[in-house]
Amino acid sequence: MRQACFTQFWRSCVRALRSDQRGVAAVEFALIASVLCVTGMNVVDIAMYTYEAMEVETAAHTGAMAGWKACDLSSLPATVNCSGFNSAVTAGIQSTSLGKSVTLTSGSPSEGYYCVNSANALQYMSSVSSKPADCSAAGTPSLSPGDYIKVKAAYTYAPLFSGLSITKLFASPIQSTASIRMQ
């Protein structure tokens, strides 16, 4: 008899709990809010990553333009004959909102002779130590090779919410390359 009473008591308690709806909204809100919070944090991190990637691209272009502006075009090749060339490029890439966090990658800035090939793409011809006579090697012998500089900028991205962010799967450091014709 004691056993039956005890079992009946627990069944009535379980029935009462099952029919009780108090607090359900709070539990649902907690579940949905946590998903929305993680989603919101990822949106913020992706937006920051995108903004900083655009800033690195701007930095590379600004560095190339600063190098072009700092060098007298009669004293090419710029990487060899322009004394303030490298410092102008460095100052250019660090002029964005990312500041000194943007760096030149190894081997940058570089300079060489390029030609436009039959697919309208730039094709490397030679280093600045030996200028080719024409663009025969690129399939366009009627064209003259151009002196181009390339600036490669890099920035290491750190997610705001590293433990919960999908941006840790994105490429880091963020890199961008800009080319400009010197002559």
mmCIF file of C-alpha atoms in Angstrom, residues 9 13 17 19 24 43 84-85 120 136-137 139 154 166-167 175 180:
data_model
loop_
_atom_site.group_PDB
_atom_site.id
_atom_site.type_symbol
_atom_site.label_atom_id
_atom_site.label_comp_id
_atom_site.label_asym_id
_atom_site.label_seq_id
_atom_site.Cartn_x
_atom_site.Cartn_y
_atom_site.Cartn_z
ATOM 1 C CA PHE A 9 2.043 10.859 -5.438
ATOM 2 C CA CYS A 13 3.497 15.623 -9.308
ATOM 3 C CA LEU A 17 4.581 19.797 -13.766
ATOM 4 C CA SER A 19 0.563 20.982 -17.293
ATOM 5 C CA VAL A 24 8.192 28.434 -20.801
ATOM 6 C CA VAL A 43 27.883 39.570 -38.342
ATOM 7 C CA GLY A 84 63.075 57.885 -51.075
ATOM 8 C CA PHE A 85 61.087 55.252 -52.950
ATOM 9 C CA ASN A 120 44.911 41.457 -72.395
ATOM 10 C CA SER A 136 57.518 39.377 -78.724
ATOM 11 C CA ALA A 137 57.652 36.852 -75.866
ATOM 12 C CA GLY A 139 52.810 37.499 -78.424
ATOM 13 C CA ALA A 154 49.551 42.579 -45.467
ATOM 14 C CA ILE A 166 33.615 32.001 -38.108
ATOM 15 C CA THR A 167 36.139 34.619 -39.275
ATOM 16 C CA GLN A 175 46.967 40.504 -48.306
ATOM 17 C CA ILE A 180 51.234 50.740 -61.283
#
